[in-house]
XYZ file of N, CA and C in Angstrom:
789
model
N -46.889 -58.146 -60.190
C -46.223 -56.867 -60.200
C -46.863 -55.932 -59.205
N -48.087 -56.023 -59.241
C -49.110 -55.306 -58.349
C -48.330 -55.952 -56.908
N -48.364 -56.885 -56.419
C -47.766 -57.310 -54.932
C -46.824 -56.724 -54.838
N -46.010 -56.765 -55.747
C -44.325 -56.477 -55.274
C -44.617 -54.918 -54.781
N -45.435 -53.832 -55.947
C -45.450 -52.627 -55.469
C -45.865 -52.040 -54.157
N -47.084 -53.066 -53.702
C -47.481 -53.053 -52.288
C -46.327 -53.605 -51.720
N -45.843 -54.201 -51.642
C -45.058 -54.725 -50.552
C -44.268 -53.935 -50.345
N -43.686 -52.861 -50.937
C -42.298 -52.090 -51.017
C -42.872 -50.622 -50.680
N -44.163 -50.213 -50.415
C -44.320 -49.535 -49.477
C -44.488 -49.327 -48.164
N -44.817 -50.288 -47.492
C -43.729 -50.360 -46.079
C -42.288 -50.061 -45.673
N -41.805 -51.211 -46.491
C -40.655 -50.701 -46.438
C -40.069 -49.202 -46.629
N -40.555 -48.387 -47.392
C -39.846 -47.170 -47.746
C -40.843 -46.225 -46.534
N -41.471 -46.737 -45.769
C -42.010 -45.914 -44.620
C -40.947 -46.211 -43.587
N -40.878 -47.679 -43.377
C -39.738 -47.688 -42.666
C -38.214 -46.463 -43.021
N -37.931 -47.309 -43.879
C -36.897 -46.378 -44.204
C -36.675 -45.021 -44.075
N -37.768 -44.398 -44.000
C -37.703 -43.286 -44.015
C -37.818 -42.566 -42.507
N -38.710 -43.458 -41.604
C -38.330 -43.211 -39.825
C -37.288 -43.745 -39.835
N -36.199 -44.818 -40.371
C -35.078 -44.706 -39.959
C -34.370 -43.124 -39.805
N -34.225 -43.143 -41.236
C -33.344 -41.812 -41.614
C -33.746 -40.594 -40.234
N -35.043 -40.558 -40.192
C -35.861 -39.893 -39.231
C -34.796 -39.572 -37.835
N -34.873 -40.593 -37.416
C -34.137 -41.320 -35.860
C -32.521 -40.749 -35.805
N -32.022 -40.953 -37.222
C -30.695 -41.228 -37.229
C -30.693 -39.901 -37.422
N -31.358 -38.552 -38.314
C -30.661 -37.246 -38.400
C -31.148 -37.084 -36.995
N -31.977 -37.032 -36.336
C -32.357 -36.450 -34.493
C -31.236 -37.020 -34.005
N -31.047 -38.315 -33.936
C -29.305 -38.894 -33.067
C -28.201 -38.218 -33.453
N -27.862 -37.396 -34.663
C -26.851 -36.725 -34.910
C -26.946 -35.670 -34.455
N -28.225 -34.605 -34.331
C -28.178 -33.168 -34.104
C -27.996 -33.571 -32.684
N -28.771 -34.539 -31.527
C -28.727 -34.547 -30.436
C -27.279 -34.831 -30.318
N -26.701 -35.425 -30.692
C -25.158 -35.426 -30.549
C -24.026 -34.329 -30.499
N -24.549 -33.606 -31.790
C -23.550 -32.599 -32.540
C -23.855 -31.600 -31.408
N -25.199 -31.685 -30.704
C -25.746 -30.065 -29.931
C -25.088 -30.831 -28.480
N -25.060 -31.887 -28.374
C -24.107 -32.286 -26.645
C -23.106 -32.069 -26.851
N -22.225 -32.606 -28.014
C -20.683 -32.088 -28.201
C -20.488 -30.471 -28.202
N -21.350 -29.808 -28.905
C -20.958 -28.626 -29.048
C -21.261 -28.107 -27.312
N -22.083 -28.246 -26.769
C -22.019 -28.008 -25.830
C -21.542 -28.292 -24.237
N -20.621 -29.379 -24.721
C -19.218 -30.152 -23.430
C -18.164 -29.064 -24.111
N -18.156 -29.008 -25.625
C -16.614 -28.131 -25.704
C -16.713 -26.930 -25.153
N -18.391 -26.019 -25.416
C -18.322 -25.364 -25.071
C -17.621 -24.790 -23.531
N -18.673 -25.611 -22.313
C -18.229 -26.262 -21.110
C -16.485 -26.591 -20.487
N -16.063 -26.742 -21.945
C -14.413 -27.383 -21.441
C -13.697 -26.206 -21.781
N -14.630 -25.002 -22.568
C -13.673 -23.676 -22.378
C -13.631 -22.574 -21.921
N -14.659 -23.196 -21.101
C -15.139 -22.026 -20.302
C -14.198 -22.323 -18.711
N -14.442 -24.011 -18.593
C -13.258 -24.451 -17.401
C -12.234 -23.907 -17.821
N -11.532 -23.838 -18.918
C -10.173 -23.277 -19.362
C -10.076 -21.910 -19.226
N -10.904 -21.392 -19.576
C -10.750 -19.848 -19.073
C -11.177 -19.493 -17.885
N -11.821 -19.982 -17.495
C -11.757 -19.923 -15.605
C -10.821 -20.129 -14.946
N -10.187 -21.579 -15.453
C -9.248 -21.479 -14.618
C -8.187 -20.808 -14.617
N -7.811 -20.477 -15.988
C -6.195 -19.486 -16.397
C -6.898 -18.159 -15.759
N -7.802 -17.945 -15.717
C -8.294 -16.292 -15.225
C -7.956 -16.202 -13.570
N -8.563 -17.535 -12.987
C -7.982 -17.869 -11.533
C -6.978 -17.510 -11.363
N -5.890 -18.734 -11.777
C -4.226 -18.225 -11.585
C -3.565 -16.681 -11.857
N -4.213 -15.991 -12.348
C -4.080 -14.834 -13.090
C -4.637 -13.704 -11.945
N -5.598 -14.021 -11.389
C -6.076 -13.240 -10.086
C -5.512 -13.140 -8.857
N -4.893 -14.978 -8.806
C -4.018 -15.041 -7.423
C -2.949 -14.223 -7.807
N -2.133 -14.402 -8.671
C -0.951 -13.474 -8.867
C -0.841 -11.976 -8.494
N -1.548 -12.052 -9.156
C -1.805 -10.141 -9.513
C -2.542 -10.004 -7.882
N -3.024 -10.750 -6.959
C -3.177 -10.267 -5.942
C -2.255 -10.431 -5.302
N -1.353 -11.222 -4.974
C 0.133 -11.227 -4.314
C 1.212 -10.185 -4.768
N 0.976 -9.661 -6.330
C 1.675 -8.660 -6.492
C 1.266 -7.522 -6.000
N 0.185 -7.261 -5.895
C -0.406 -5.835 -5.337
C -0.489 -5.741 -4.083
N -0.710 -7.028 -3.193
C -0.446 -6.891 -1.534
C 1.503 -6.391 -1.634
N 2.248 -7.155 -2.290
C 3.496 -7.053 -2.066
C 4.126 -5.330 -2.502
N 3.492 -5.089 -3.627
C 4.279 -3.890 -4.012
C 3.580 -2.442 -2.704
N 2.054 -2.517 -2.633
C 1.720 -2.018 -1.339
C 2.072 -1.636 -0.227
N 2.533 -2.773 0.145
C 3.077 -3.101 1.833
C 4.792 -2.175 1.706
N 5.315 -2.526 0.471
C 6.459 -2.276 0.478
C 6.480 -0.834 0.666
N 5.935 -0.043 -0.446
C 5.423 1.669 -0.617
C 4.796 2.278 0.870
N 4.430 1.532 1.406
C 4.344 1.862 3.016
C 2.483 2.581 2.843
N 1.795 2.027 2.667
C 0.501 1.763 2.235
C -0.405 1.706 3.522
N 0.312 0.349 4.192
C 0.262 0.302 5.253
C 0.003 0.842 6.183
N 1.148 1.875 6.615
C 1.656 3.162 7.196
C 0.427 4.333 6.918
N 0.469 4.464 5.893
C -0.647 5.755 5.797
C -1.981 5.283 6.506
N -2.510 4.010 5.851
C -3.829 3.465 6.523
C -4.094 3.663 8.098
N -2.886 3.606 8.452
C -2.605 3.660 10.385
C -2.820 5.141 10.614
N -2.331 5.905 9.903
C -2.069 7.159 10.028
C -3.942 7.997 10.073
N -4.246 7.369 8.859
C -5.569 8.306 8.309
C -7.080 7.181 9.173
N -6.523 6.487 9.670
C -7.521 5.876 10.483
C -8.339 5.193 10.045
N -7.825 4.717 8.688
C -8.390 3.669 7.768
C -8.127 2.299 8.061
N -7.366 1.648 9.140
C -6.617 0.391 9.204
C -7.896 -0.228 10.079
N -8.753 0.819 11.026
C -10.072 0.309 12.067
C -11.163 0.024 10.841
N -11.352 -0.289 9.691
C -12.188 0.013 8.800
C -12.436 -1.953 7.849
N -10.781 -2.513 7.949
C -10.463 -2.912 7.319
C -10.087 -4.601 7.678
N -10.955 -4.494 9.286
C -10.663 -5.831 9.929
C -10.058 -6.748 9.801
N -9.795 -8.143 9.531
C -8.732 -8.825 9.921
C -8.131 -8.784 8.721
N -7.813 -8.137 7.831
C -7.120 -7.972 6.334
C -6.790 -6.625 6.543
N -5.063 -6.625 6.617
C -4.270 -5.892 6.260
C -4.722 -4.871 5.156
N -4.525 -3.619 5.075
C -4.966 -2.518 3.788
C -4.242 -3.424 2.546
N -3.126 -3.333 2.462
C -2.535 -3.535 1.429
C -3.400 -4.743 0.805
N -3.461 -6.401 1.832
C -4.325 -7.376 1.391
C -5.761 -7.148 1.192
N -6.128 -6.306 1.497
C -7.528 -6.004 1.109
C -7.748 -5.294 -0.328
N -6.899 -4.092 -0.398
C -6.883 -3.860 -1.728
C -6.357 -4.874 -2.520
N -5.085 -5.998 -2.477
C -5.393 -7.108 -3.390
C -6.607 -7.687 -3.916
N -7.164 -8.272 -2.542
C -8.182 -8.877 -2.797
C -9.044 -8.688 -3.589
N -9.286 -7.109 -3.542
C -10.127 -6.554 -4.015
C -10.415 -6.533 -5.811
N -8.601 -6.355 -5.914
C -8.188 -6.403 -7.366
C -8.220 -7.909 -7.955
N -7.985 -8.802 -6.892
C -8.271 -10.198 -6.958
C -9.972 -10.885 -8.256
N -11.233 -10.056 -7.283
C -12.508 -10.308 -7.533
C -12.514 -9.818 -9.173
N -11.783 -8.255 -8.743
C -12.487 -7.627 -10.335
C -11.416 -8.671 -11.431
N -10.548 -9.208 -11.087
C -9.976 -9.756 -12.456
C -10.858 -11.110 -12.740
N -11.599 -11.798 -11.824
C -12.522 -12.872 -11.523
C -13.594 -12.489 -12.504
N -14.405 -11.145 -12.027
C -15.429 -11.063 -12.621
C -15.293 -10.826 -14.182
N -14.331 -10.246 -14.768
C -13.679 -10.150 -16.001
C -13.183 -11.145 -16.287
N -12.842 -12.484 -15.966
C -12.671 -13.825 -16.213
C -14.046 -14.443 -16.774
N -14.934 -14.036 -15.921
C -16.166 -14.722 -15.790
C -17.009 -14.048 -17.040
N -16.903 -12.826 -16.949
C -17.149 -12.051 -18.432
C -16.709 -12.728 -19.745
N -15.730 -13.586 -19.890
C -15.077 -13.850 -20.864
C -15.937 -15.226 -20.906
N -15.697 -15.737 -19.778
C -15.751 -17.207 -19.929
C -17.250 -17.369 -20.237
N -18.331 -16.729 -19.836
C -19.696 -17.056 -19.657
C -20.067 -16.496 -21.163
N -18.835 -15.740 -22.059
C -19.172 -15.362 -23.738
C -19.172 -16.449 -24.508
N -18.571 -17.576 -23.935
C -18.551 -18.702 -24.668
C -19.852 -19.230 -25.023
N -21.359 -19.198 -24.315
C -22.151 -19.558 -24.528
C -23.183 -18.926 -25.323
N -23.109 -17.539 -25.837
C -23.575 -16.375 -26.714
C -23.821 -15.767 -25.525
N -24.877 -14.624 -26.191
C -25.607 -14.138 -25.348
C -26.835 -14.471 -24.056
N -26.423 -14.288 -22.788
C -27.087 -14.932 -21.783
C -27.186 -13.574 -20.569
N -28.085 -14.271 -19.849
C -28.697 -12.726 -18.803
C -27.447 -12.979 -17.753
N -26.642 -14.458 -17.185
C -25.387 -13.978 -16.471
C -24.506 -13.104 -17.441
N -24.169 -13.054 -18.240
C -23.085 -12.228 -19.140
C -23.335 -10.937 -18.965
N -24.842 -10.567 -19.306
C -25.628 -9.213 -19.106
C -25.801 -8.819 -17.924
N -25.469 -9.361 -16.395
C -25.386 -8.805 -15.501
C -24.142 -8.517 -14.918
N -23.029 -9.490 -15.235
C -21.699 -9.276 -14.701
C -21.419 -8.058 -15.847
N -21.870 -7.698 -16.902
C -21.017 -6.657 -17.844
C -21.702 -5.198 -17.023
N -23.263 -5.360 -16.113
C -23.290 -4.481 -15.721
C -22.575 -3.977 -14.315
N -22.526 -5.068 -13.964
C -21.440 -5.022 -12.160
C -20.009 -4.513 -13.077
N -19.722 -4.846 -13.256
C -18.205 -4.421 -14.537
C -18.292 -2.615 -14.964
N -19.455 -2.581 -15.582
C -19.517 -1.237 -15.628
C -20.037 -0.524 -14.363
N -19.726 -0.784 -13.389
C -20.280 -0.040 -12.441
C -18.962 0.372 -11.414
N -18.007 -1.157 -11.771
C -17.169 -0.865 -10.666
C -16.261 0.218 -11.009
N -15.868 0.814 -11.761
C -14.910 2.293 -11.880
C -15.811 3.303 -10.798
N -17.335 3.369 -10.774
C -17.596 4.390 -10.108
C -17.445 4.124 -8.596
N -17.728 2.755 -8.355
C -17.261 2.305 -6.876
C -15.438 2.525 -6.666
N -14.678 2.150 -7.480
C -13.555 2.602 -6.987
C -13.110 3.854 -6.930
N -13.974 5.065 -7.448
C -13.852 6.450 -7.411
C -14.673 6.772 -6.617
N -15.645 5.852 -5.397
C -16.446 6.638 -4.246
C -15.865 6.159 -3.207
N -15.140 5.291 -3.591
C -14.108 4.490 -2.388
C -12.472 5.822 -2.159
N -12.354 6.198 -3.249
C -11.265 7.042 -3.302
C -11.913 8.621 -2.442
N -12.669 8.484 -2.656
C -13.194 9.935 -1.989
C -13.849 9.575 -0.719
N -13.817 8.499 0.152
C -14.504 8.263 0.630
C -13.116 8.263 1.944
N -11.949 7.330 1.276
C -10.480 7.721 1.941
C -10.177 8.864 2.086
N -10.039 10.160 1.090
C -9.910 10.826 1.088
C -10.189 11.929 2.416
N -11.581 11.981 1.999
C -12.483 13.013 3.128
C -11.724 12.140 4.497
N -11.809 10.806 4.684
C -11.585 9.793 6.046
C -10.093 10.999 6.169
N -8.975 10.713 5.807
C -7.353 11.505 5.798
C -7.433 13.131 6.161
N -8.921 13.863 5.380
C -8.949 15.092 5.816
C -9.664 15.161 6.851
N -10.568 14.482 7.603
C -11.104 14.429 8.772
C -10.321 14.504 9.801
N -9.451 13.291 9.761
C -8.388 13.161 10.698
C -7.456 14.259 11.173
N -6.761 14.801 9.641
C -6.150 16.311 9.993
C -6.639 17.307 10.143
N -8.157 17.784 9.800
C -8.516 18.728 10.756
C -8.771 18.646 12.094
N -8.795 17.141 12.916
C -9.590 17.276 14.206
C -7.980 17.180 14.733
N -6.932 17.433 14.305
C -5.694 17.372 14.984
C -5.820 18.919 15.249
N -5.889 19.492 14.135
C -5.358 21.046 14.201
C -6.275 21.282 14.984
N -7.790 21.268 14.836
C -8.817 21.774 15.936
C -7.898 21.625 17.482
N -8.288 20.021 17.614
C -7.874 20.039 18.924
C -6.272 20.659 19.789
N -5.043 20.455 18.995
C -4.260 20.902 18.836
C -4.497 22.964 19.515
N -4.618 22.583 18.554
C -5.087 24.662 18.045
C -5.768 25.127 19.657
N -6.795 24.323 19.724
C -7.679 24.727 21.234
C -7.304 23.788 22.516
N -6.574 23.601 22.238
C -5.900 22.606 23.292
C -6.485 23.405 24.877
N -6.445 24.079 24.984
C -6.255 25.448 26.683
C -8.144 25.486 27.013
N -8.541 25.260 25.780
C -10.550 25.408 25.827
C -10.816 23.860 25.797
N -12.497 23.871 26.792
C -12.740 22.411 27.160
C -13.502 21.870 26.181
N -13.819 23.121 25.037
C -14.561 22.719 23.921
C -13.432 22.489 22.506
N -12.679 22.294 22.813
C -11.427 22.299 21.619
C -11.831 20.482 21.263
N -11.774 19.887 21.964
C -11.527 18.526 21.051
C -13.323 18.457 21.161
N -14.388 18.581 21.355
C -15.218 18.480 20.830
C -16.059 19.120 19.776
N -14.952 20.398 19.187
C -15.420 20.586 18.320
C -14.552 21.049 17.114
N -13.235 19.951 17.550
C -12.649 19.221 16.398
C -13.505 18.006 15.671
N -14.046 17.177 16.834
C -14.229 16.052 16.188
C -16.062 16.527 15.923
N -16.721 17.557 16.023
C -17.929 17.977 15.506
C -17.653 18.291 13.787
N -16.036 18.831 13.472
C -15.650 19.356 12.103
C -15.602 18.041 11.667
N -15.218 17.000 12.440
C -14.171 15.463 11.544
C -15.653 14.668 11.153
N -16.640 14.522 11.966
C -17.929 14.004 12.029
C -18.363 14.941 10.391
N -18.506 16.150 10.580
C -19.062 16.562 9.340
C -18.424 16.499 7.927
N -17.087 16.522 8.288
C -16.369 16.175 6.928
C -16.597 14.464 6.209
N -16.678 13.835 6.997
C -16.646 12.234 7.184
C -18.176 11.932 6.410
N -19.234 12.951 7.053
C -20.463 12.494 6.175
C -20.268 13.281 4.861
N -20.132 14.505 4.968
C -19.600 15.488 3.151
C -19.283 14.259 2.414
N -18.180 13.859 2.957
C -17.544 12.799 1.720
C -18.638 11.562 1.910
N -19.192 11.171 2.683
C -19.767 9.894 2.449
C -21.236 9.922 1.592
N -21.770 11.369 1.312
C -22.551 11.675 0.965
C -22.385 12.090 -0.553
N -21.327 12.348 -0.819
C -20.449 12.403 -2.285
C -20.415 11.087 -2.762
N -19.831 9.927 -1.941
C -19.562 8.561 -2.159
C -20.783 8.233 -2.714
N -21.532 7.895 -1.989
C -22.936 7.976 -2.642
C -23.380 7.859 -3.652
N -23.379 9.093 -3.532
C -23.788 10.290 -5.013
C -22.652 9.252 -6.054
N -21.612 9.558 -6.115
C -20.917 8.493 -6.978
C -21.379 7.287 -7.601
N -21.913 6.953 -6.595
C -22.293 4.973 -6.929
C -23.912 5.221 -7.271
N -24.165 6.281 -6.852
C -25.581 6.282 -7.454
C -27.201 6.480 -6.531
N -26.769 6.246 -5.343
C -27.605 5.851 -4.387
C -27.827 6.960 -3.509
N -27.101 8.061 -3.765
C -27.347 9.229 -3.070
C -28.882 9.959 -2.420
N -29.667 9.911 -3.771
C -30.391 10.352 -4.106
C -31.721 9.427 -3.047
N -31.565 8.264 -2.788
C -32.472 7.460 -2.449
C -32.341 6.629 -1.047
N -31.233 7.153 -0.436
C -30.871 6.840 0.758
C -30.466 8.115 1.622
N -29.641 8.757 0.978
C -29.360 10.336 1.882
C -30.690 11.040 1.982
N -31.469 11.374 0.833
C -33.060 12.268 0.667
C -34.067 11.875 2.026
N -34.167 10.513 2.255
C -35.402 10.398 3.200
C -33.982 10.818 4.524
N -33.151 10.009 4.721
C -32.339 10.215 6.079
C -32.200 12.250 6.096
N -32.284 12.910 5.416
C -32.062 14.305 5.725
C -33.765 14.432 6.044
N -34.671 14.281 4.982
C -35.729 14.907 5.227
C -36.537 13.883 6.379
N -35.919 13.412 7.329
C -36.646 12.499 8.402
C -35.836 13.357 9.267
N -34.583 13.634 9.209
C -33.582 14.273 10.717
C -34.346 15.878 10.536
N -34.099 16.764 9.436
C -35.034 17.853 9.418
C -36.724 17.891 9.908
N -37.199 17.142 9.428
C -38.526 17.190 10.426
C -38.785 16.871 11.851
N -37.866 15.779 12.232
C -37.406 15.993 13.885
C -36.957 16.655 13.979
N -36.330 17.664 13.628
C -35.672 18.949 14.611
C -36.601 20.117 14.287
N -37.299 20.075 13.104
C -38.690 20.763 13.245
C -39.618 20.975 14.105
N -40.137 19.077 14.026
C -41.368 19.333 15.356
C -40.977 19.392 16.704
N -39.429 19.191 17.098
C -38.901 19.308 18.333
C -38.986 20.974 18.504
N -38.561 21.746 17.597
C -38.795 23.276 17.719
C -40.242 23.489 17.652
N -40.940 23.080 17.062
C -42.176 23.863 17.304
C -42.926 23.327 18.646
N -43.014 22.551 18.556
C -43.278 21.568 19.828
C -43.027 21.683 21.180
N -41.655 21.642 21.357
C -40.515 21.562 22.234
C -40.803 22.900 22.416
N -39.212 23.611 21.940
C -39.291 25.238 22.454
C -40.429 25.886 22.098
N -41.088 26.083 21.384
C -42.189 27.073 21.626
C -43.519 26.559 22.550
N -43.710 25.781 23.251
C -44.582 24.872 24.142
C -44.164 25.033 25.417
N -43.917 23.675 25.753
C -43.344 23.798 27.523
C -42.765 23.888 27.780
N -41.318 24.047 26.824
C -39.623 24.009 27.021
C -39.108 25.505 27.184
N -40.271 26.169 27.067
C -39.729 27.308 26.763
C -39.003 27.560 28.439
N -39.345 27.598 29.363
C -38.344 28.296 30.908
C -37.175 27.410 31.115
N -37.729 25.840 30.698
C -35.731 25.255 30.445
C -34.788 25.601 29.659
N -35.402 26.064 28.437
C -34.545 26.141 26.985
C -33.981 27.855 27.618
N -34.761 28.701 28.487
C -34.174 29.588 28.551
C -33.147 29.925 29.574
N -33.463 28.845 30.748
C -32.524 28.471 31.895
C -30.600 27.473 31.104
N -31.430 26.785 29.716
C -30.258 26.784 29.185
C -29.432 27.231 28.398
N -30.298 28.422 27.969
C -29.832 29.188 27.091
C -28.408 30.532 28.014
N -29.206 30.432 29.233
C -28.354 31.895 29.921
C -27.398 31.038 30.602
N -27.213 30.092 31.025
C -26.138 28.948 31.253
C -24.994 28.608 30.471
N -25.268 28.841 29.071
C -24.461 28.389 27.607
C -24.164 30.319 27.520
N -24.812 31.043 27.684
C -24.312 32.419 27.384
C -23.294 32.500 28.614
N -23.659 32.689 29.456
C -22.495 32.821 30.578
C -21.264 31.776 30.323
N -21.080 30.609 30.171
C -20.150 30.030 29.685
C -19.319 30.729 28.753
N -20.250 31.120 27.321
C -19.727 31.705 26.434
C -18.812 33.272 26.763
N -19.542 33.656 27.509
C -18.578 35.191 27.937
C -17.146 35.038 28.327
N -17.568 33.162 29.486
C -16.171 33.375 30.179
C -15.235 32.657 29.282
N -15.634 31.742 28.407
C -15.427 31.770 27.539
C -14.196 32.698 26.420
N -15.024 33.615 25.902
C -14.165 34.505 25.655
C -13.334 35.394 25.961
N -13.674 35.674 27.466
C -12.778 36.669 28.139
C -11.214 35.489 28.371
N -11.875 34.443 28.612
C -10.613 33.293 28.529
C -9.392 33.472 27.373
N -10.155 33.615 25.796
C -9.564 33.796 24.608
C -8.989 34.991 24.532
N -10.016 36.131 25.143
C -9.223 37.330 24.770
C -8.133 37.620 25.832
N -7.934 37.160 27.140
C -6.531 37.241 27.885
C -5.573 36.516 27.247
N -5.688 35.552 26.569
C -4.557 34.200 26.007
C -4.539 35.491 25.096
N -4.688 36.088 24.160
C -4.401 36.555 22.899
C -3.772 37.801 23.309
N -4.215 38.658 24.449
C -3.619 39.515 24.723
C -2.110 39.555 25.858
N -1.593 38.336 26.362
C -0.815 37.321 27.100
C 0.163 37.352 25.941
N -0.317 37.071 24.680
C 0.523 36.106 23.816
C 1.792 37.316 23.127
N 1.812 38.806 22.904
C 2.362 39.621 22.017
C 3.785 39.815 23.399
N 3.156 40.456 24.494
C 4.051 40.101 25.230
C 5.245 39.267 25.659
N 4.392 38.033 25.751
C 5.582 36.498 25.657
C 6.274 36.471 24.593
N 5.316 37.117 23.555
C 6.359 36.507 22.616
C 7.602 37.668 22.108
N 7.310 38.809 22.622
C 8.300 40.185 22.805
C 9.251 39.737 23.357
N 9.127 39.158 24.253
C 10.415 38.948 25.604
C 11.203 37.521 24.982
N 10.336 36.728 24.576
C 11.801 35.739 24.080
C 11.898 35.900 22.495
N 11.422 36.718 21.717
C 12.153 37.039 20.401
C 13.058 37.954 20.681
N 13.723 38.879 21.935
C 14.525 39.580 21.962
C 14.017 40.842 22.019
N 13.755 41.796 22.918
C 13.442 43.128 22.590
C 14.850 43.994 23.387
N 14.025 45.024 23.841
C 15.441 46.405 23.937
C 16.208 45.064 25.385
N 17.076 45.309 25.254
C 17.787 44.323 26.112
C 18.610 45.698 26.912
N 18.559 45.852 28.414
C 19.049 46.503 28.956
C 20.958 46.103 29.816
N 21.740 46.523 28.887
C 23.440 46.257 29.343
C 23.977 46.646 30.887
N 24.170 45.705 31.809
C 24.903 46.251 32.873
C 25.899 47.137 32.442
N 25.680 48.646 33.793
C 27.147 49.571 33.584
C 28.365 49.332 34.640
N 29.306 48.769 34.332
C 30.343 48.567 34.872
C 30.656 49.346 36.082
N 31.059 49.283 37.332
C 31.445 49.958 38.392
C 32.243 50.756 37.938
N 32.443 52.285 38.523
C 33.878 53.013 38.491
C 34.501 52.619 39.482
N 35.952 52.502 39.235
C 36.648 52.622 40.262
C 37.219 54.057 40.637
């Protein structure tokens, strides 16, 4: 009786690394399956998110182009901006990515929580402020354009008229790009050194410069730019005083009637 009991403890050691082997072969199983299905739905939602992006970008190039989208881009001088993609296809495209990255948002939830999920949800939350520094960024671009018309326009007769239209279009162009910025966030850390680096060169150029050795050029160019400026204005003030006249005589003033011969 004593043998038999020895003998039958082996066995139940065995037995028991069986069982051992066989629950690890199941979890290793159950954790590969769970993680191919996972895998096979994440392909599934990738790919329906794909088809779903091409669309919606062919609809938005198409409804675009049609609304004459196009047309304005040419107009506001946005079309030089936008290289070999059409405005309209570019803003698809554009709408193309964000439905991608919101695909990818979805699809990469399949696996719980993970640091890709946690970075596309932050690119995701970011892009509303990029498409509202992009909007102001067109914007200011459309009002640039129409003030350096009216400038130049307006001073058409002065040799300083279109250069200091496009001195207004230059400053409007950074206003807004410096807003844009500020929008997306980066204002603060890219505009700050570029101002306080251009302000201290034009600092030590003044202290330096004009108050040093520049001083008999700066003043040879100073009475050069004044004399300009006089003739200058005496230029403006004949056009303005030219103008009440001309414009007396063809709005109609006392109109003098031939008197008929007597006979």
């Amino acid at each position: 009786m004593g043998s038999i009991i020895r003998a039958g403890a082996p066995l139940s050691g065995v037995a028991g690394a069986t069982n051992d082997i066989s629950d690890t072969l199941q979890n290793w199983l159950a954790t590969v399956g769970n993680a191919a299905l996972k895998c096979i739905v994440f392909l599934i939602i990738f790919f329906v998110g794909w088809l779903i992006a091409r669309a919606v970008d062919s609809a938005v190039s198409r409804l675009l182009a049609k609304v004459g989208f196009d047309r304005l881009a040419e107009r506001t001088g946005l079309r030089r901006w936008t290289g070999r993609y059409a405005p309209s296809a570019l803003v698809g495209r554009i709408v193309r990515y964000i439905i991608l990255l919101i695909t990818l948002q979805l699809a990469f939830g399949v696996f719980g929580p993970n640091a890709i999920s946690d970075l596309i949800d932050a690119i995701i939350a970011w892009i509303p402020r990029l498409i509202v520094a992009c909007v102001i960024l067109v914007v200011a671009v459309a009002i640039a354009g129409a003030v350096f018309d009216i400038i130049r326009n307006a001073l058409s007769q002065f040799s300083y008229g279109k250069g200091l239209g496009r001195a207004a279009q230059i400053a409007i162009i950074v206003l807004g790009a410096v807003a844009a910025l500020n929008q997306i966030g980066v204002a603060t850390t890219v505009t700050m050194p570029v101002l306080i680096t251009i302000l201290a060169t034009i600092g030590g150029i003044l202290v330096v410069g004009v108050g040093g050795g520049l001083i008999q050029p700066m003043r040879e160019r100073w009475e050069r730019m004044l004399t300009k400026g006089e003739a200058e204005m005496t230029k403006v003030s004949t056009h303005l005083k030219s103008e009440p006249s001309t414009g007396g005589s063809a709005s109609g003033g006392d109109v003098t009637m031939p008197i008929p011969p007597t006979t």
